[in-house]
XYZ file of C-alpha atoms in Angstrom:
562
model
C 108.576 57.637 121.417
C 108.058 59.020 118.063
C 105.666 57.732 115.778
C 107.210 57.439 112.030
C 105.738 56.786 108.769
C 107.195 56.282 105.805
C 105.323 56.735 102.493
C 107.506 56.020 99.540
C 106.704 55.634 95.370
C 106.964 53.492 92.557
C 106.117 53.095 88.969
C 106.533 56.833 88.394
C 106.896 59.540 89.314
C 104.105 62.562 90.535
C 102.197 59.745 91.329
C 100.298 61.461 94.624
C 102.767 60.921 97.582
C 102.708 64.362 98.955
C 98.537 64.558 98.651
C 98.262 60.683 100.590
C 101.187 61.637 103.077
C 99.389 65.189 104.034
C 95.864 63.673 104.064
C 97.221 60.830 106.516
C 99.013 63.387 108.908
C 95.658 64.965 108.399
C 93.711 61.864 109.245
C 95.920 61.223 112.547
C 95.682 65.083 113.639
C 91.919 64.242 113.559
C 92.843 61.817 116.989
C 94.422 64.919 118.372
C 97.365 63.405 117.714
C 101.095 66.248 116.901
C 101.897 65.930 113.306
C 104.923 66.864 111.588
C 106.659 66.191 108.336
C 109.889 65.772 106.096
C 110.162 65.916 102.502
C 112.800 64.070 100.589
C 113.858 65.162 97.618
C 116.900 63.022 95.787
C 118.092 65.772 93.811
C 121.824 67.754 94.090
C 120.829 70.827 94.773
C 120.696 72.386 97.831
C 117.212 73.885 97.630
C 114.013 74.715 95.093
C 115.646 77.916 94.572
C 116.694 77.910 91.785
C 114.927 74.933 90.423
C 112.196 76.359 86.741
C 108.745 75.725 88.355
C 108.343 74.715 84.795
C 110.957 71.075 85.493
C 109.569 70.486 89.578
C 106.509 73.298 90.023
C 105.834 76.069 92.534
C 109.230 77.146 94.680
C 107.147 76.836 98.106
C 108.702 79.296 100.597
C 108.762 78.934 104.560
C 108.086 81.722 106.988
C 112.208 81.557 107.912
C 113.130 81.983 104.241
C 113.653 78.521 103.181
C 113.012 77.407 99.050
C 111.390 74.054 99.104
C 109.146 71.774 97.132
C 106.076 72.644 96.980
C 105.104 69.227 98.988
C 105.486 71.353 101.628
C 103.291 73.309 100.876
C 100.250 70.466 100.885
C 101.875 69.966 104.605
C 101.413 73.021 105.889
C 97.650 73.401 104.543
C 96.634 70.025 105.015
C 98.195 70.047 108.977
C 97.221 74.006 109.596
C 101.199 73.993 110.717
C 104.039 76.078 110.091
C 107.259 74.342 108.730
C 111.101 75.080 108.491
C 113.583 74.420 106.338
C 115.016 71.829 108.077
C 111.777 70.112 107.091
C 113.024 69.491 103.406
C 115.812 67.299 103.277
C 117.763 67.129 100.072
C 120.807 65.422 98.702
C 122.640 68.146 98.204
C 122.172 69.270 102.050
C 123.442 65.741 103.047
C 126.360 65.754 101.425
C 127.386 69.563 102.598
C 127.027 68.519 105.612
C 129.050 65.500 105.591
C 131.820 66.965 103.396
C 132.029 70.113 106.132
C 132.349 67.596 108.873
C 135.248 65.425 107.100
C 137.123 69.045 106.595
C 136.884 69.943 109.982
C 138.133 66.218 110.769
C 134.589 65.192 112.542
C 135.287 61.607 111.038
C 139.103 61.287 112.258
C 140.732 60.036 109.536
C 137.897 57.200 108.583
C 137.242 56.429 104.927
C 134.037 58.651 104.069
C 131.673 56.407 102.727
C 127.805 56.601 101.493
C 126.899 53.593 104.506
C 127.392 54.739 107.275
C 128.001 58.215 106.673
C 125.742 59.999 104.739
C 123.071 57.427 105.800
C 123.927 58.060 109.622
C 123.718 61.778 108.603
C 120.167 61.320 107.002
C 118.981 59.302 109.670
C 120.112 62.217 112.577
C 118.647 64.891 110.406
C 115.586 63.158 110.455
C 115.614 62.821 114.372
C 116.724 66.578 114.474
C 113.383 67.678 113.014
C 111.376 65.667 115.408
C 112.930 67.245 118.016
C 112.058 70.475 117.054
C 108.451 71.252 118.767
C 105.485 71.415 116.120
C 102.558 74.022 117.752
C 104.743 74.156 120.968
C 104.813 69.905 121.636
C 107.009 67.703 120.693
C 105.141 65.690 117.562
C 103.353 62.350 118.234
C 104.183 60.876 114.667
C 106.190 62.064 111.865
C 105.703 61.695 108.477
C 108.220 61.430 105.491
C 107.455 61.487 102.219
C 110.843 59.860 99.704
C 110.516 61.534 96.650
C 111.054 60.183 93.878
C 110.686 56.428 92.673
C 111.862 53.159 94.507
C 114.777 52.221 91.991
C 116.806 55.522 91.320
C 120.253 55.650 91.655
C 119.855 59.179 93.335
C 117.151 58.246 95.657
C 119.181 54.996 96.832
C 121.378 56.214 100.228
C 117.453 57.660 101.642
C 116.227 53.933 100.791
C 118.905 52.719 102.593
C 118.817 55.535 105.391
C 115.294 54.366 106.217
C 116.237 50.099 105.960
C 118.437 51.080 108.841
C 116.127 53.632 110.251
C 113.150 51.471 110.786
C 115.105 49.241 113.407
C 117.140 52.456 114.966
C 113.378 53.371 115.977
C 112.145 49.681 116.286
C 109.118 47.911 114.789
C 106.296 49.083 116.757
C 107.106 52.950 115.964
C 107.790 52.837 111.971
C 105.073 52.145 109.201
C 105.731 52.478 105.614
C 102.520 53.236 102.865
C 103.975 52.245 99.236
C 102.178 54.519 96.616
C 102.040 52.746 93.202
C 100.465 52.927 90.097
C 97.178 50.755 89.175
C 97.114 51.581 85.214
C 94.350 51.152 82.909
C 94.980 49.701 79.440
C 92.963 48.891 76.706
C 89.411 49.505 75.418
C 87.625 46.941 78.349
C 89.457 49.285 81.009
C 91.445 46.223 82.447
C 93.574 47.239 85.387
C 96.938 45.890 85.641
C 98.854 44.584 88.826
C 102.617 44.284 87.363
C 103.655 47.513 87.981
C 102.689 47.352 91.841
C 103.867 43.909 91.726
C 107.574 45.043 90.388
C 107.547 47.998 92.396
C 107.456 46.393 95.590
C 109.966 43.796 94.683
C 111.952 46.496 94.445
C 111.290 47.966 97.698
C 111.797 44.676 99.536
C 114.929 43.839 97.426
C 116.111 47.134 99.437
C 115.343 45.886 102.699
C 111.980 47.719 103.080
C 108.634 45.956 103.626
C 105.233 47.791 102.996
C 102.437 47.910 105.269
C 99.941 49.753 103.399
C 100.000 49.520 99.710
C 98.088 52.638 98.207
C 97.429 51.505 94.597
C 96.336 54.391 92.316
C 94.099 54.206 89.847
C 91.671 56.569 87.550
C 88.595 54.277 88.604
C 87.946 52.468 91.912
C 89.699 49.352 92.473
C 88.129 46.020 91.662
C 88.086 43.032 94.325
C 89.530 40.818 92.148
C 92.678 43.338 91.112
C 93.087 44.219 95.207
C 93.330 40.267 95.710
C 95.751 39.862 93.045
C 97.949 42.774 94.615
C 97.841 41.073 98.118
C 98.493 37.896 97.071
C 101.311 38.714 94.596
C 102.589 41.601 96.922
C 102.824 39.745 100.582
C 100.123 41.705 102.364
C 97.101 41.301 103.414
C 93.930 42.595 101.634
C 93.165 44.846 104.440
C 96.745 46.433 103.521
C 95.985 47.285 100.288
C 94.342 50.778 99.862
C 92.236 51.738 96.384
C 93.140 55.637 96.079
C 90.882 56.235 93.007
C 90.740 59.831 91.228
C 88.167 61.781 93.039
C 86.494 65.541 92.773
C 89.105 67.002 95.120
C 91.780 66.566 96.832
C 90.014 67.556 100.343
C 87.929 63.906 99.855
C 91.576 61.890 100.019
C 91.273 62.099 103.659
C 87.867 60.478 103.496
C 88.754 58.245 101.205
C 91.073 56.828 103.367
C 89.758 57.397 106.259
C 86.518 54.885 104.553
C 89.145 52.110 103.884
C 90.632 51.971 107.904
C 93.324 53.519 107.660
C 93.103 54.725 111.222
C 92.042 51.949 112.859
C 95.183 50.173 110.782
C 97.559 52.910 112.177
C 96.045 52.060 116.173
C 97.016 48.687 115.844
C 100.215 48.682 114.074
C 102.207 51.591 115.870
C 99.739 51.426 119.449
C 98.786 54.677 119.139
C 96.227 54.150 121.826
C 98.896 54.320 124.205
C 100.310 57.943 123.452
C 98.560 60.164 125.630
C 95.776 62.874 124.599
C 94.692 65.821 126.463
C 91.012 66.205 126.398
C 91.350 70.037 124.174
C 93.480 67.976 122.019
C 90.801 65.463 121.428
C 88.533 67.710 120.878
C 90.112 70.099 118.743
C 90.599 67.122 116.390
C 86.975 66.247 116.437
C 86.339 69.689 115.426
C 88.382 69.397 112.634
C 87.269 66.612 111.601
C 83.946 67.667 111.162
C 84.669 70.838 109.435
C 87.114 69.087 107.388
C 83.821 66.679 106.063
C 82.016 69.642 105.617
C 84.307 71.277 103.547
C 84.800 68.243 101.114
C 80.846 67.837 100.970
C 80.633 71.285 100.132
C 82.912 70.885 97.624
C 79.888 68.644 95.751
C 77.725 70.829 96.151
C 78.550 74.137 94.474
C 76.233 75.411 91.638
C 77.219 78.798 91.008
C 80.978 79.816 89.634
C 83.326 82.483 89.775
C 86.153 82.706 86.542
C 89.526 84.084 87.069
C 92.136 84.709 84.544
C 95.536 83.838 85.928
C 97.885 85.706 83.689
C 101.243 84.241 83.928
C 104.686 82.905 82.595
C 104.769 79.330 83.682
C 101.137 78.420 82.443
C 102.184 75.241 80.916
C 102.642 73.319 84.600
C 99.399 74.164 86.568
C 101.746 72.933 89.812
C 103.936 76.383 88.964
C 100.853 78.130 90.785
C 99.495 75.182 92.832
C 99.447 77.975 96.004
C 97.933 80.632 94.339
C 95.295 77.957 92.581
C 94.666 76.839 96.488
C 94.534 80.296 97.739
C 91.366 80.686 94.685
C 89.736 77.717 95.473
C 89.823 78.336 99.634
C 88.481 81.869 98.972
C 85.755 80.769 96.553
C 85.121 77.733 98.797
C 84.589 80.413 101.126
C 81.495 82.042 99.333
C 80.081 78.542 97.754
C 81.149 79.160 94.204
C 83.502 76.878 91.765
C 86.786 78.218 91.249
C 87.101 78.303 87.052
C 90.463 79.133 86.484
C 91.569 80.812 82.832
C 95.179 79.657 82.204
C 96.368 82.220 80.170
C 100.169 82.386 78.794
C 101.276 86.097 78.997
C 102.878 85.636 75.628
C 99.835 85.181 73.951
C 98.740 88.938 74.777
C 101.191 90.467 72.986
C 101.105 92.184 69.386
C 103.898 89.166 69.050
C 101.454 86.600 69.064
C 98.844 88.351 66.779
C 101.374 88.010 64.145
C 102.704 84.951 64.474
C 98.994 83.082 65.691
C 96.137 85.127 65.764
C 93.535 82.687 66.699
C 95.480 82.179 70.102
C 96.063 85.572 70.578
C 91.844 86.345 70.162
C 91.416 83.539 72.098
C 93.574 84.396 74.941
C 92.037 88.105 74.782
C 88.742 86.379 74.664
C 89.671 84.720 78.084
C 90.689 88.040 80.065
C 87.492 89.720 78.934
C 85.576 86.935 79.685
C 87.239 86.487 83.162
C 85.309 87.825 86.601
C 88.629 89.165 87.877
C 92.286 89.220 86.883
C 95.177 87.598 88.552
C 98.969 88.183 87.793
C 101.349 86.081 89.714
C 105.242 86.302 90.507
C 107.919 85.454 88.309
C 111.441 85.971 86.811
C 112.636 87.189 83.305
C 111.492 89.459 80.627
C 108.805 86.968 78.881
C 106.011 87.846 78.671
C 105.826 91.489 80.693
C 104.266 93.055 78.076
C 101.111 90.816 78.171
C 100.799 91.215 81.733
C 101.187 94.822 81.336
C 98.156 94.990 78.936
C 96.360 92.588 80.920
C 96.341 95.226 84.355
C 95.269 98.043 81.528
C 92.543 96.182 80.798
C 91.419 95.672 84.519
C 91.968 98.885 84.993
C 90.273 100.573 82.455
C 87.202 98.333 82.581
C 86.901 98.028 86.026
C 88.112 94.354 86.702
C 88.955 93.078 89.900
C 92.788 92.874 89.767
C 95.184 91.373 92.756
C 98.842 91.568 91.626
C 101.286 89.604 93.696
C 105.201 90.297 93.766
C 106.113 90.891 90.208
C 102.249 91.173 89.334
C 102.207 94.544 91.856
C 105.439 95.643 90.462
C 103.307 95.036 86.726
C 100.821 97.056 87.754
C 102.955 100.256 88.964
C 104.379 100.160 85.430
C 100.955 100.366 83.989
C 99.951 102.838 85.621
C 103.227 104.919 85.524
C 103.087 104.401 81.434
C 99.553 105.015 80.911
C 98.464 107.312 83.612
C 101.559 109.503 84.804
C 102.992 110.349 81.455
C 106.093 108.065 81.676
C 105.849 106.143 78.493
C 109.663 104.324 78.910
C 108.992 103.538 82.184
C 110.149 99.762 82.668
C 111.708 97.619 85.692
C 115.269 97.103 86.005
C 115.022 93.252 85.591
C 113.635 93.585 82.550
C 115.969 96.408 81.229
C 118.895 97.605 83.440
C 119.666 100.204 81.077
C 116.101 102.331 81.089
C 116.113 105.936 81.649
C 112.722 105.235 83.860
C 113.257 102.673 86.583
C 109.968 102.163 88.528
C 110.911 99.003 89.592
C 114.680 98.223 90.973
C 116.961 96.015 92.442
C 117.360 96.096 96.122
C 120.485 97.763 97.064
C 121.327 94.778 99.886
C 120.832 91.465 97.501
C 123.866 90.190 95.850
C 124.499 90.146 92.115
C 127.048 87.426 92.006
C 125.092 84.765 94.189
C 121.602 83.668 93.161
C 120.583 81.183 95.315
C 119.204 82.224 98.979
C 120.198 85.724 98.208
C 116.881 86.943 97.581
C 114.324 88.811 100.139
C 112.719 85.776 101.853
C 110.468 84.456 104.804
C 108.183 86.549 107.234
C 108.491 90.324 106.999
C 105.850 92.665 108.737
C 104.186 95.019 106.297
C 102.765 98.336 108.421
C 99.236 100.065 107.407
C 99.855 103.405 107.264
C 98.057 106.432 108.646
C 94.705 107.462 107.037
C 93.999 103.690 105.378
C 91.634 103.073 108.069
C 88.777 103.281 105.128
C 91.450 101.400 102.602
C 89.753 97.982 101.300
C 93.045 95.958 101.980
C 92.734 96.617 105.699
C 89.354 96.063 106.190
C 90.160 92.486 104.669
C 92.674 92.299 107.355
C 90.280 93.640 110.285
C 91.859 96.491 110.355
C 95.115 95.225 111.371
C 97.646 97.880 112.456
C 100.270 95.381 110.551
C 100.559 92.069 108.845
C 103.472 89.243 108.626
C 103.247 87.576 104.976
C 106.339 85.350 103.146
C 108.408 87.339 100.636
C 110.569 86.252 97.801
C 111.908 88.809 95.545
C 114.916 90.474 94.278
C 113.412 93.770 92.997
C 111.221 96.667 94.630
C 109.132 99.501 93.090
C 111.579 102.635 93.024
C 110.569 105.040 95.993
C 111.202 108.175 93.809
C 108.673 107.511 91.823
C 105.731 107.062 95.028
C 104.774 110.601 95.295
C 103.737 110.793 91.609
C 101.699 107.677 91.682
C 100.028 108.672 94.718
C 99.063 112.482 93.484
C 97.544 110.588 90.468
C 95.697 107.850 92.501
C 97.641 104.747 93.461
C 98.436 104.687 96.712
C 100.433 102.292 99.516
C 98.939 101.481 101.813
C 101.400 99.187 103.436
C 105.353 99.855 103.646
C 107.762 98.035 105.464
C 108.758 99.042 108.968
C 111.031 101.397 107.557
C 108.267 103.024 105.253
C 110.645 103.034 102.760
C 110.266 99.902 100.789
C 106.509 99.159 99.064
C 104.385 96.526 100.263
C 100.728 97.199 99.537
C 99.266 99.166 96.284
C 95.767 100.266 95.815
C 93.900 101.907 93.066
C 92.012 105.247 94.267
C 88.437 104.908 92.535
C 88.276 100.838 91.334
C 86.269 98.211 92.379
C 89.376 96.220 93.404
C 92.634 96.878 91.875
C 95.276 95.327 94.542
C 98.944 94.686 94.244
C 101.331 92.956 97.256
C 105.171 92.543 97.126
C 104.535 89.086 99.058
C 103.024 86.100 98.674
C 100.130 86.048 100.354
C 98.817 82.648 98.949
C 102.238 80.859 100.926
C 100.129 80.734 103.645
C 96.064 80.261 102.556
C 94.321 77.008 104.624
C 92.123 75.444 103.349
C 89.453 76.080 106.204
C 91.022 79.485 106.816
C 91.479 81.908 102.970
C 93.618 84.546 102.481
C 92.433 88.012 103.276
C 93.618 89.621 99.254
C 92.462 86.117 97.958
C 88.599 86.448 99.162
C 88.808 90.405 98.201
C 89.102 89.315 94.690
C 86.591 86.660 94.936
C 83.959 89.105 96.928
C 84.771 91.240 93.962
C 84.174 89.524 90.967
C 80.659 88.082 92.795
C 79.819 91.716 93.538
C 79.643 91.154 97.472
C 82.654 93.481 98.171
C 80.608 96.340 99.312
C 79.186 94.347 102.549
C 83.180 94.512 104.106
């Protein structure tokens, strides 16, 4: 039987869920133990798709094309697993799926309701998932992180879903972790209980009881405050868990690991009685050792390597959470600390010298100052120009440059502009109407439906012939071909490839059809690298991306020993 674990929120909101649910999946893979997991997110829609980064963060994006929160993300590099859509569960999906069923006359004639239909629906969608195999098994425990707080009206049929769910599965097989808030107020630093202690009266006014209460907190807990909270709270005070701010995230694990959480989790859901084969065991002692080294290491890093991330959604770090991960596992990687250069695209532009020069210096100040140059994906016409100006400069001055999805498609424009004597040439997105397209829409995605339409999941990119020598493969081992996670709408214009190539900038990797661009690389640079997909969708953190460490090996000068 399934192992389930519940780990639910209160106070507010962003409060560190998805980090404590991956890092305890993490924990129990450590036992050798199959981990899998389900995000739920309250909201209508049907998926992140169309979602701003700048309201939820990052659109995550699976290897069959699902949109989905970026949680998912944290699962599939904390667990080293690969995910599916059906692994994100939102409201809107629910209630799809239970109005298509009363059309089709599924319910015969019964009154639709939210109990028991859409929780019964919740509930089975759950048990779908953990049917599914995880790394060819069938998963040992399964964990599901409720988004959201305990309270909301939107969140309130998954509350109730998982009141009923935790005796459809019985006691010894469902475990719920309560993540709340342990503020501190006032110039001593006091730390206050009432919001944990409301908080869970909420949760058991809904029929849910916790077992472990995670209480965070900017400082460690004090004995006193972790008494109060399992006196006032119902638990006892080995229950209550003091997840203090720490360096990284890759010491959460630790953390908990320090406080018994495993030895909790044997006891209260008998995992001593699911059966282990001996590789199993022993590929989780492997990984928990390297996964201690790696957070050790992590303390330990003296030197530092400073990228600029040039971008449209700068305001909400959590917009580029993967490609800030992909960084940091790549610099891990060669012992330095990742220094990342937020820099709003906007600010580049002859705009913002007008209108604020001091920020615009200061963001040029930034991009000069950087070690390398990254531009990331995005949608809409803010802000092109800056990243535009921003590849010139890396260009010109020799800058390690990796361009990914609209930051390739930035970087053909450059060059087309400034090197190949097409001063109007622009992308389609931006202008529809220019007389030189480099970049255009894909002839097969639809122009009346946004959401899913786009070019998504796992598409193989082919090498082609005479890149044996080419940078990019090398970083790949020399890979014949390559299967990375796409998400785009628009493609550089394969008129236009034979010019760019006569005048230096070649690609290297096509699709299987060799007609659409996957892979750009500048003739005569240090690194200057652009990809249609995403590599960073699928960096670990014990295993970096191959583009990812080329621009770190770059900006520390060890590229030439590939």
């Amino acid at each position: 039987m399934t192992k389930y674990i519940v780990v639910s929120g209160g106070v507010i909101s962003g409060i560190g869920k998805g980090v404590i649910a991956s890092s305890t999946g993490t924990l129990l893979k450590t036992l050798g133990l199959g981990v899998t997991a389900i995000k739920i997110d309250p909201y209508l829609n049907i998926d992140a798709g169309l979602m701003t980064p700048l309201d939820h963060g990052e659109v995550f994006v699976l290897n069959d094309g699902g949109e989905v929160d970026l949680d998912l993300g944290n699962y599939e590099r904390f667990l080293d697993v690969e995910l599916s859509r059906i692994n994100n569960i939102t409201t809107g999906k629910i209630y799809r799926q239970v109005i298509e069923r009363e059309r089709k006359g599924d319910y015969l004639g019964k009154t639709v309701q939210v109990v028991p239909h859409v929780t019964d629906a919740i509930q089975e969608w759950i048990e779908n998932v953990v049917s599914m195999p995880i790394e060819g098994e069938k998963p040992d425990v399964c964990i599901i992180e409720l988004g959201g707080t305990v309270g909301d009206i939107e969140s309130a049929p998954f509350v109730e879903a998982m009141r009923q769910f935790q005796f459809r599965v019985g006691h010894d097989n469902f475990c719920l972790i309560h993540v709340s808030l342990v503020p501190v107020v006032g110039s001593v630093g006091e730390q206050k209980t009432k919001p944990t202690q409301m908080s869970v009266r909420d949760l058991r006014g809904a029929g849910l009881t916790p077992d472990l209460i995670a209480c965070r907190s900017s400082k460690p807990l004090d004995d006193s405050v972790a008494s109060k909270i399992s006196m006032f709270c119902h638990v006892g005070p080995e229950q209550v868990l003091a997840v203090h701010d720490v360096s990284s995230v890759y010491h959460v694990p630790l953390l908990l690991r320090e406080h018994g959480v495993i030895d909790f989790f044997r006891r209260r859901l008998n995992l001593d009685a699911i059966k282990i084969s001996d590789e199993r065991r022993l590929a989780g002692e492997k990984l928990w050792t390297e996964w201690s080294t790696l957070a050790s290491s992590y303390l330990h890093l003296h030197e530092s390597v400073t990228i600029a991330i040039v971008g449209k959604y700068t305001d909400l770090h959590d917009s580029y959470i993967s490609v800030y991960k992909a960084l940091e596992h790549a610099s891990l990687a060669y012992k330095r600390k990742m220094v990342i250069n937020w820099i709003d695209a906007s600010d580049l532009e002859s705009a913002m010298l007008k209108k604020n020069p001091l920020k615009y210096h200061e963001s040029w100040q930034q991009v000069c100052g950087s070690d390398g140059i990254l531009v990331p994906g995005g949608f809409g016409s803010r802000g092109i120009e800056g990243m535009i100006m921003a590849a010139k400069w890396a260009r010109e001055h020799k800058i390690p440059y990796l361009g990914i999805c609209l930051g390739m498609q930035i970087a053909v424009i450059e060059f087309a502009r400034n090197v190949c004597g097409m001063p109007t040439a622009e992308s389609a997105e931006m202008n529809p109407d220019t007389t030189t397209p480099v970049v255009v829409y894909m002839p097969e995605i639809s122009k009346t439906h946004m959401g899913g339409t786009m070019r998504l999941g796992l598409r193989a990119t082919v090498f082609q012939e005479g890149t044996e020598n080419s940078t990019v493969r090398k970083l790949y081992g020399g890979k014949s071909s390559v299967d990375e996670r796409h998400r785009h709408r628009y493609e550089v214009n394969p008129i236009h490839v034979d010019t760019f190539e006569k005048k230096g900038l070649q690609f290297i990797g096509r699709d299987e059809t060799g007609e659409r661009m996957e892979i750009v690389e500048l003739d005569d640079h240090p690194f200057f690298v652009g990809c249609q997909y995403h590599p960073e969708y699928i960096t670990r953190p014990l295993r970096p991306c191959p583009l990812f460490k080329g621009l770190i090996m770059a900006a520390i000068g060890e590229l030439n020993t590939l």
